[in-house]
PDB file of C-alpha atoms in Angstrom:
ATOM      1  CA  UNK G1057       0.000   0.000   0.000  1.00 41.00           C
ATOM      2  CA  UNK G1058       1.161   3.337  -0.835  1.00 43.00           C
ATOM      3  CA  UNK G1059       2.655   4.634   2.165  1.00 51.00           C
ATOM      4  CA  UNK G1060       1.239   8.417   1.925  1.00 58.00           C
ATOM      5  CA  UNK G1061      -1.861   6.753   2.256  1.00 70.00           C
ATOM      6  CA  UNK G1062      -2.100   4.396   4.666  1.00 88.00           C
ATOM      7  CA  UNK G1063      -5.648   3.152   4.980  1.00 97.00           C
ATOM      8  CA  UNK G1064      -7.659   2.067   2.304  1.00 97.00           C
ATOM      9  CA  UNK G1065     -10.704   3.368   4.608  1.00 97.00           C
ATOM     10  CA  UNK G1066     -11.962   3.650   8.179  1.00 98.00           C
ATOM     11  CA  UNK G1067     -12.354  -0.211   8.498  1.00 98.00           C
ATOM     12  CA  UNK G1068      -9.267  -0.911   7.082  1.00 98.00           C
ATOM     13  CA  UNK G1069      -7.796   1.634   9.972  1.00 98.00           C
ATOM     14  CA  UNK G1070      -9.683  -0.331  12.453  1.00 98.00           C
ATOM     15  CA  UNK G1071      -8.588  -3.703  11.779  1.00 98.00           C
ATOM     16  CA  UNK G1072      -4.671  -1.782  11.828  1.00 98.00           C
ATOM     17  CA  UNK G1073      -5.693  -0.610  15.425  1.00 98.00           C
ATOM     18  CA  UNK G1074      -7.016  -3.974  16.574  1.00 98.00           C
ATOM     19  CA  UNK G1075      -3.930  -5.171  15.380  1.00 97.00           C
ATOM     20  CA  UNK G1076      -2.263  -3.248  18.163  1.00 97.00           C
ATOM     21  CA  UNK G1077      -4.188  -3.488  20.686  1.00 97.00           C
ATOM     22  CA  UNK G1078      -4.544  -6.964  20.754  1.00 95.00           C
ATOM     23  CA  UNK G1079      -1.569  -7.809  22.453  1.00 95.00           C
ATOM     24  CA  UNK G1080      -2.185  -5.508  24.761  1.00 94.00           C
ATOM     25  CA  UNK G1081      -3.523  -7.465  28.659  1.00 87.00           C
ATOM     26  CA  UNK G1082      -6.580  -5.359  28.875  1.00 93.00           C
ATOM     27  CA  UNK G1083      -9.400  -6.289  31.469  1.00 88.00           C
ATOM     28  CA  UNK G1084     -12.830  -5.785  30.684  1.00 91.00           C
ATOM     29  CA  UNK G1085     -11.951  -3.276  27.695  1.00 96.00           C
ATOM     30  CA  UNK G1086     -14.691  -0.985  26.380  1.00 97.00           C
ATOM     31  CA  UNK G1087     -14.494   0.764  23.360  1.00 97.00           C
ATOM     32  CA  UNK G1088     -16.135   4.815  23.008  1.00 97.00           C
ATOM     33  CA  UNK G1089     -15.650   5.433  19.235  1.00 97.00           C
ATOM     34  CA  UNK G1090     -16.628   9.162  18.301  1.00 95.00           C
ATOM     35  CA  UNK G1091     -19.261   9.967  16.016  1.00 93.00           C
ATOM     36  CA  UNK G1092     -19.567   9.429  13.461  1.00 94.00           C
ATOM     37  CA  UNK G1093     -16.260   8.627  11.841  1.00 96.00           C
ATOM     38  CA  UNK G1094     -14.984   6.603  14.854  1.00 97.00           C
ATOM     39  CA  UNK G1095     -17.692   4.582  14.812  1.00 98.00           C
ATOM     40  CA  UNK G1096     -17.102   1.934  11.860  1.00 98.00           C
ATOM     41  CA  UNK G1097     -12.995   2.311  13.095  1.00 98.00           C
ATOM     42  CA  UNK G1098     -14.083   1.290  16.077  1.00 98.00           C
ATOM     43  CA  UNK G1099     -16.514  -1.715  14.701  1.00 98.00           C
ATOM     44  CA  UNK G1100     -13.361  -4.485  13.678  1.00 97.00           C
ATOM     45  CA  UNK G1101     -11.632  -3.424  16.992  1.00 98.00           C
ATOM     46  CA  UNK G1102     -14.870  -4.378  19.065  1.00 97.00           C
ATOM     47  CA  UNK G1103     -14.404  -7.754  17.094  1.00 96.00           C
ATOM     48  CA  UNK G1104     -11.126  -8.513  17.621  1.00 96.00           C
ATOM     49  CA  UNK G1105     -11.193  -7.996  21.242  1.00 96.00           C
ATOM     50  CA  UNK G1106     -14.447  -9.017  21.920  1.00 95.00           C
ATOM     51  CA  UNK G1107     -15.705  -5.939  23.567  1.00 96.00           C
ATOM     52  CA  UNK G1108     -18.693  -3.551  23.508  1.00 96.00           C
ATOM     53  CA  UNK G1109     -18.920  -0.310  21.715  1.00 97.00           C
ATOM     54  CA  UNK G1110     -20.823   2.850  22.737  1.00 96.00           C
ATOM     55  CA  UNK G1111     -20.306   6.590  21.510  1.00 95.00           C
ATOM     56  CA  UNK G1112     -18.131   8.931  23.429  1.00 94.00           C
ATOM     57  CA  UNK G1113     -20.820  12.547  22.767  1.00 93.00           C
ATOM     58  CA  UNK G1114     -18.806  15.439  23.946  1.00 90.00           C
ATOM     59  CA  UNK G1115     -20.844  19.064  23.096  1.00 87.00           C
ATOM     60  CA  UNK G1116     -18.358  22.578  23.630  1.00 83.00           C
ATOM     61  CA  UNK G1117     -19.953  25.278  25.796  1.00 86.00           C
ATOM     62  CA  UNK G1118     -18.648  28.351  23.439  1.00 82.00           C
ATOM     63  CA  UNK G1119     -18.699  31.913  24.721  1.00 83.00           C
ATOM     64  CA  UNK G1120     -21.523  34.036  24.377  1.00 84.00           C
ATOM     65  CA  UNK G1121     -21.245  36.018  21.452  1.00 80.00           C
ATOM     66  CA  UNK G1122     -18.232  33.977  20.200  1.00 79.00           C
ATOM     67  CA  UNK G1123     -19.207  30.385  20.426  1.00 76.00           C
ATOM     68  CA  UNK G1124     -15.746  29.243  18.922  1.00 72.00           C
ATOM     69  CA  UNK G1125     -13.672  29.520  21.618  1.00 76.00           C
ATOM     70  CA  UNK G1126     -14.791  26.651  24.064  1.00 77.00           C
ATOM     71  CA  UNK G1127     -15.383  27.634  28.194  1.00 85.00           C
ATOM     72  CA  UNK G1128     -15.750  24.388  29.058  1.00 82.00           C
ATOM     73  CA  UNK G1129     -17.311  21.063  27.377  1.00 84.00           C
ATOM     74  CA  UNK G1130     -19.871  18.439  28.562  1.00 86.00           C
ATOM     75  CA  UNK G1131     -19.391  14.374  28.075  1.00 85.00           C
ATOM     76  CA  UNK G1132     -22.363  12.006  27.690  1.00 84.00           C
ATOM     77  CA  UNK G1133     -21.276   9.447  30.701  1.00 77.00           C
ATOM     78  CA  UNK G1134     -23.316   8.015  34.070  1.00 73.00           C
ATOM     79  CA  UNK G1135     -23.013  10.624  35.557  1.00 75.00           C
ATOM     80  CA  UNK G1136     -22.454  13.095  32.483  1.00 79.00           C
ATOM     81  CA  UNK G1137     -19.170  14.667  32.954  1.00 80.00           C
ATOM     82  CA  UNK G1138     -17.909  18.425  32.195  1.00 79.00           C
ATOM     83  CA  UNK G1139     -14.481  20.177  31.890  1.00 81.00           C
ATOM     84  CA  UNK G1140     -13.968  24.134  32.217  1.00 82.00           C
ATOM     85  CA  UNK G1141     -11.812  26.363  31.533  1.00 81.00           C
ATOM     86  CA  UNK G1142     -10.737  28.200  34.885  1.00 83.00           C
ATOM     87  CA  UNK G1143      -8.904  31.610  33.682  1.00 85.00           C
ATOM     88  CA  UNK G1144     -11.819  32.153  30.577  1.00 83.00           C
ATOM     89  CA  UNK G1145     -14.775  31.608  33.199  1.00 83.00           C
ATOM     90  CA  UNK G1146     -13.185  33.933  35.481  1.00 84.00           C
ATOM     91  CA  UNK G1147     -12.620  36.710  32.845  1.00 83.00           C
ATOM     92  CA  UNK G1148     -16.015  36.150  30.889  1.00 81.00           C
ATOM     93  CA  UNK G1149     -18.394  38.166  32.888  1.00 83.00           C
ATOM     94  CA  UNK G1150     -21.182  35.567  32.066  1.00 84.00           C
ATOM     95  CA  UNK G1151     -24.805  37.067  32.550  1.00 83.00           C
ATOM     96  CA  UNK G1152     -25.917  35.222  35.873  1.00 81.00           C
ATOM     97  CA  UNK G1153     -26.596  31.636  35.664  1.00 86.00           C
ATOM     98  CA  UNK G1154     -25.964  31.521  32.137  1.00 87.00           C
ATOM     99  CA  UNK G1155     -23.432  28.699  32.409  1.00 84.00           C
ATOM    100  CA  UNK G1156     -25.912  26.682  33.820  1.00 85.00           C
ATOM    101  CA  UNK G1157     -28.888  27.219  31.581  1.00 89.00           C
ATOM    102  CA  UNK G1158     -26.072  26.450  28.719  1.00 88.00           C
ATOM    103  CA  UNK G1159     -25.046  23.088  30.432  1.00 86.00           C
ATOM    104  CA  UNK G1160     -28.823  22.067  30.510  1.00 88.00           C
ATOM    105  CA  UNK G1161     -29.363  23.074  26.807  1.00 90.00           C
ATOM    106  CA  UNK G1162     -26.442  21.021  26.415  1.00 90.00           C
ATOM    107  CA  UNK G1163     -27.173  17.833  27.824  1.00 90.00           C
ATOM    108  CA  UNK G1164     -30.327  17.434  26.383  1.00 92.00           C
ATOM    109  CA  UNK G1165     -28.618  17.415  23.240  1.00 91.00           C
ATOM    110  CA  UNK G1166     -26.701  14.847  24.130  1.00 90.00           C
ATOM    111  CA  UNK G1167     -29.551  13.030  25.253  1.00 90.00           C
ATOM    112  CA  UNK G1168     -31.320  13.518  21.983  1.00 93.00           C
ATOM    113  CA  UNK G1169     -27.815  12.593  20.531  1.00 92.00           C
ATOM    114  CA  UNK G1170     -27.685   9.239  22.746  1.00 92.00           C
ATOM    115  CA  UNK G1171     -31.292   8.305  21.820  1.00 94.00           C
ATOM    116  CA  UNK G1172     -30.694   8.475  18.199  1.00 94.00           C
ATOM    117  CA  UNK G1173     -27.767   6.662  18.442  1.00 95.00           C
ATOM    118  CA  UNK G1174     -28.295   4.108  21.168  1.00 92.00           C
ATOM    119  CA  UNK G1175     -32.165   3.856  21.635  1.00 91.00           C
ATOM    120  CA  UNK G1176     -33.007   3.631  24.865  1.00 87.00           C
ATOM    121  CA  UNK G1177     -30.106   1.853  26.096  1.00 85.00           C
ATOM    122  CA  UNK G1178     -28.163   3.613  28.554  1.00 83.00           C
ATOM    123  CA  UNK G1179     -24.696   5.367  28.821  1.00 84.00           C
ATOM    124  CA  UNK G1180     -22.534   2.429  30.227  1.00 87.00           C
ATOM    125  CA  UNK G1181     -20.522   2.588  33.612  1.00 87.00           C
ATOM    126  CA  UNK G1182     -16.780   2.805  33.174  1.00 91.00           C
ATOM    127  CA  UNK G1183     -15.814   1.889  36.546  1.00 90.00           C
ATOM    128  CA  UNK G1184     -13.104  -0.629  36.685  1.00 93.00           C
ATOM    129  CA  UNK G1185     -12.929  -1.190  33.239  1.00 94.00           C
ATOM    130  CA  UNK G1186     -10.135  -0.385  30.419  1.00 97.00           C
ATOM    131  CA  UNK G1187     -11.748   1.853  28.360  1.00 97.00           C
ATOM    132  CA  UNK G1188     -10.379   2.765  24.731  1.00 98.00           C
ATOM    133  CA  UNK G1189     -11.190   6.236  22.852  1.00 98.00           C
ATOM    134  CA  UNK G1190     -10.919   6.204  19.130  1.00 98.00           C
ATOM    135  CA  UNK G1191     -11.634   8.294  16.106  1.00 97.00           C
ATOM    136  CA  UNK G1192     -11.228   8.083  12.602  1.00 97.00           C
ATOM    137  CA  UNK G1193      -8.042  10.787  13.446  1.00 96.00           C
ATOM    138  CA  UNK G1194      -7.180  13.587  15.254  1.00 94.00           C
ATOM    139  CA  UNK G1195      -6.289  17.492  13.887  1.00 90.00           C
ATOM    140  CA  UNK G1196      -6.594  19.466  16.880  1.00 86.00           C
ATOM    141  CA  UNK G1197      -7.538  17.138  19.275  1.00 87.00           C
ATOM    142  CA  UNK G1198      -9.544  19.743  20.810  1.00 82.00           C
ATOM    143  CA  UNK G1199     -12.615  17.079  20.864  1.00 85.00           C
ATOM    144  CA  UNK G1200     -10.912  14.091  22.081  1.00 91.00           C
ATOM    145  CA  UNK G1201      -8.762  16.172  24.846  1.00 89.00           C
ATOM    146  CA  UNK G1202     -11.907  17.355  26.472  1.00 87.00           C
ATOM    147  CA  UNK G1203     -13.391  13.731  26.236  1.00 90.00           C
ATOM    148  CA  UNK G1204     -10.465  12.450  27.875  1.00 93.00           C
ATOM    149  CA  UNK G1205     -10.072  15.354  30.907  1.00 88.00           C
ATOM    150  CA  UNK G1206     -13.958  13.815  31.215  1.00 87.00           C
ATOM    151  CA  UNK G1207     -13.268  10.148  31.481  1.00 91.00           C
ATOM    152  CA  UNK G1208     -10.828  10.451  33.887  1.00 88.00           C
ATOM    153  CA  UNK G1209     -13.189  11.310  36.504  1.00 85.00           C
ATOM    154  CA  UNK G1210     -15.259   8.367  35.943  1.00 87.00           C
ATOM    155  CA  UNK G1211     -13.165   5.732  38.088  1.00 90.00           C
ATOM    156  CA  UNK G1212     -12.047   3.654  35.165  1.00 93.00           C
ATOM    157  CA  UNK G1213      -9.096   1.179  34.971  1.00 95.00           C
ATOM    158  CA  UNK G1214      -6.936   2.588  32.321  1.00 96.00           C
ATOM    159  CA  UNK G1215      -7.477   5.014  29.643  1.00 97.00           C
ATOM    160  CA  UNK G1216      -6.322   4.938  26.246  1.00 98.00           C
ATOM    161  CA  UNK G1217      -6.366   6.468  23.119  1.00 98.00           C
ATOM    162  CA  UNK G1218      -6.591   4.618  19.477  1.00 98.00           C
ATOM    163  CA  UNK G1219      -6.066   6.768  16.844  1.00 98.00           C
ATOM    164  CA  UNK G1220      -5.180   5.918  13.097  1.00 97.00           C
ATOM    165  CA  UNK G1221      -3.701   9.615  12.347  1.00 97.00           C
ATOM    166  CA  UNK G1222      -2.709  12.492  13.992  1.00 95.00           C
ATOM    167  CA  UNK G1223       0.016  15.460  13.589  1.00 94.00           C
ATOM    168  CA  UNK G1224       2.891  14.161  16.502  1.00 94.00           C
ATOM    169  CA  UNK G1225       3.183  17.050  18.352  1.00 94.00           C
ATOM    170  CA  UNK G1226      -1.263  16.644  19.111  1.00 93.00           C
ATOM    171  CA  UNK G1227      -0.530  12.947  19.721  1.00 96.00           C
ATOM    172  CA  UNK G1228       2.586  13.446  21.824  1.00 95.00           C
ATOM    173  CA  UNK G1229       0.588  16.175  24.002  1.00 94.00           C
ATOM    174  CA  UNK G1230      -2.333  13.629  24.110  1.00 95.00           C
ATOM    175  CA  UNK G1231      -0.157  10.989  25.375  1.00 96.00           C
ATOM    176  CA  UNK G1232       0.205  13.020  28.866  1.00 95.00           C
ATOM    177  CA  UNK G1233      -4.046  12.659  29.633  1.00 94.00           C
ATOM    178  CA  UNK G1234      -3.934   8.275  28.859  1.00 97.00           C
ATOM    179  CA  UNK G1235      -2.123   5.822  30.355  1.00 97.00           C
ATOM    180  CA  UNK G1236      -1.563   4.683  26.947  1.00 97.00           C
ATOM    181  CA  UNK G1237      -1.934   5.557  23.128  1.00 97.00           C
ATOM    182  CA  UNK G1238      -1.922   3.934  19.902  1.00 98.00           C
ATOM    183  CA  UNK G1239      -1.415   5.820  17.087  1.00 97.00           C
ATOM    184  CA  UNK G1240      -0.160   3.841  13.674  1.00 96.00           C
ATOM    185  CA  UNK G1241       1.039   7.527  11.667  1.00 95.00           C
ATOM    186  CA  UNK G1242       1.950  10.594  12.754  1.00 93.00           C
ATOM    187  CA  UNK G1243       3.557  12.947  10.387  1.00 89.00           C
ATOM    188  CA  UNK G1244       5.552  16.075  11.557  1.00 84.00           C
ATOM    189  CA  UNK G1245       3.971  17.948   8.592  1.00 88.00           C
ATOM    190  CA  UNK G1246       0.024  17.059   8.867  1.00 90.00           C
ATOM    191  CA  UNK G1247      -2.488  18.510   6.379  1.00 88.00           C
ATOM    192  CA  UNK G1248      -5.439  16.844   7.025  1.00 91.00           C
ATOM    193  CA  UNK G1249      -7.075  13.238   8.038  1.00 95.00           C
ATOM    194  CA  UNK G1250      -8.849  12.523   5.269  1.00 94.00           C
ATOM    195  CA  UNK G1251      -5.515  12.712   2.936  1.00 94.00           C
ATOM    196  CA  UNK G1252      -4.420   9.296   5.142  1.00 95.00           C
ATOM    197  CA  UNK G1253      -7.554   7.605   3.660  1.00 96.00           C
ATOM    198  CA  UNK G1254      -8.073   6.378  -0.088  1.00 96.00           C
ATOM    199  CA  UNK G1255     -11.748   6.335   1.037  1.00 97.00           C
ATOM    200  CA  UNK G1256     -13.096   8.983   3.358  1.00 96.00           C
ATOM    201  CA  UNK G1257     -16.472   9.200   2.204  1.00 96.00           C
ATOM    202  CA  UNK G1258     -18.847  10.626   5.072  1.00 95.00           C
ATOM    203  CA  UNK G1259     -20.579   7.915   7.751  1.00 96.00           C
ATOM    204  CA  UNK G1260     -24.152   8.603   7.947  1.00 95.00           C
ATOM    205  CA  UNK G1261     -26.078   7.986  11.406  1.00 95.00           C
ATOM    206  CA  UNK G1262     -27.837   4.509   9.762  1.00 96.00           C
ATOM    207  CA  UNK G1263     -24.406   2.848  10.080  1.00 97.00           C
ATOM    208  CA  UNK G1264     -23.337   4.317  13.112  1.00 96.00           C
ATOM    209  CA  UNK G1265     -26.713   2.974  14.219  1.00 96.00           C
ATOM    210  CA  UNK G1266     -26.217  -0.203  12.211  1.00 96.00           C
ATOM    211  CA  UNK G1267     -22.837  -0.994  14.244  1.00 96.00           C
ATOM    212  CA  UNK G1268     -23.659  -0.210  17.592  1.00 96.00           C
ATOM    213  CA  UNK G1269     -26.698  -2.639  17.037  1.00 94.00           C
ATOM    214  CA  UNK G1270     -24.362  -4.814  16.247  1.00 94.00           C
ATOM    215  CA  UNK G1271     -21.135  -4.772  18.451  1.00 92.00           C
ATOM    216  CA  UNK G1272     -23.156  -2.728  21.681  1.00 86.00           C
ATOM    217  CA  UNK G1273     -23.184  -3.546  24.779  1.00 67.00           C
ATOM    218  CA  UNK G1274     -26.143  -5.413  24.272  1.00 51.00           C
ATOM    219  CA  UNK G1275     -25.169  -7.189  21.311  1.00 51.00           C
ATOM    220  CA  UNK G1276     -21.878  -8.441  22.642  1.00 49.00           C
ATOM    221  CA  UNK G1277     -23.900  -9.593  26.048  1.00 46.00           C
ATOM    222  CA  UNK G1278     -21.330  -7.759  27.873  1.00 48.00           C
ATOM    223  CA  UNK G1279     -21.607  -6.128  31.084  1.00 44.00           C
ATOM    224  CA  UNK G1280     -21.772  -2.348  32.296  1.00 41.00           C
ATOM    225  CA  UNK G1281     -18.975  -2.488  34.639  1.00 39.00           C
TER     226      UNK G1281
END
């Protein structure tokens, strides 16, 4: 394969990253794939290792008036989990209770976000178990580092990252929230994720529906923790 392009497509990344992690002594492993690309990355990993999948729904809390730069964020979980930014929430003057109000808008989206997803199953508990973050790739990593700061607090195992792509200076700064990462390329001079992929045609929500159906917790008869 044509080393520019390492992965013929997301599936093809995720049978690379199961690959990986196999080896690695993981105890009652749970995968959170990010919508929607992580999803189907996520799918041959989930087979390999015989674990359940679920969705890892993270929603930013912008700034009034300038929602692109991120106060804080909020992380689908049980109990839903948030992150803030100390030095911008001191320096915002918010209008009073705003923050609040915002959180609640917030988490019913991820609620509507879960039920579209997931049906009515719930968000599984993490405690105790080796949970495993992945995405289709990582720019920024402003997403997945919020999702991470999140997890943390839920009394998990181990946390790790699985990642097909991402620039190394994101990946090595990522590498200091998990206890450990898996990342199969990352070039010093990063353009974009989609150039690592000879197909990086969009994931709709039927087949991130489609998969979770198939490799959920449910599915795979495993456990919530």
């Amino acid at each position: 394969m044509d080393e520019a392009v390492p992965f013929r497509d997301r599936t093809d990344a995720g049978e690379q990253l199961a690959d990986a992690l196999a080896p690695l002594a993981l105890e009652s492993p749970i995968l959170l794939a990010l919508p929607r690309g992580g999803v189907p990355v996520a799918a041959p990993i989930a087979r390999r290792l015989g674990a359940p999948l679920d969705v890892l729904l993270v929603r930013k809390i912008g700034m009034p008036g300038n929602p692109e730069v991120a106060l804080g964020a909020v992380v689908d979980g049980q109990p839903p989990q948030w992150v803030v930014n100390e030095w911008l929430m001191a320096h915002a003057r918010l209008p009073e209770d705003w923050f609040d109000a915002e959180m609640r808008r917030q988490l019913d989206e991820l609620k509507r976000r879960r039920q579209r997803y997931c049906g009515d199953r719930p968000a599984p508990s993490l405690a105790g178990r080796d949970v495993i973050v992945v995405d289709d790739g990582i720019a920024t990593g402003a997403t997945v580092r919020a999702g991470l700061k999140a997890l943390a607090a839920t009394g998990l195992r181990k946390l790790l990252l699985s990642v097909p792509v991402g620039p190394a200076e994101v990946i090595d700064e990522l590498s200091r929230a998990v206890d450990e990462l898996v990342c199969l390329a990352r070039p010093e001079r990063f353009v974009g994720v989609g150039l690592h992929y000879r197909d990086f045609s969009q994931t709709d929500d039927e087949e991130v529906i489609r998969l979770l159906g198939q490799y959920g917790a449910q599915a795979t008869g495993a456990g919530g923790g």
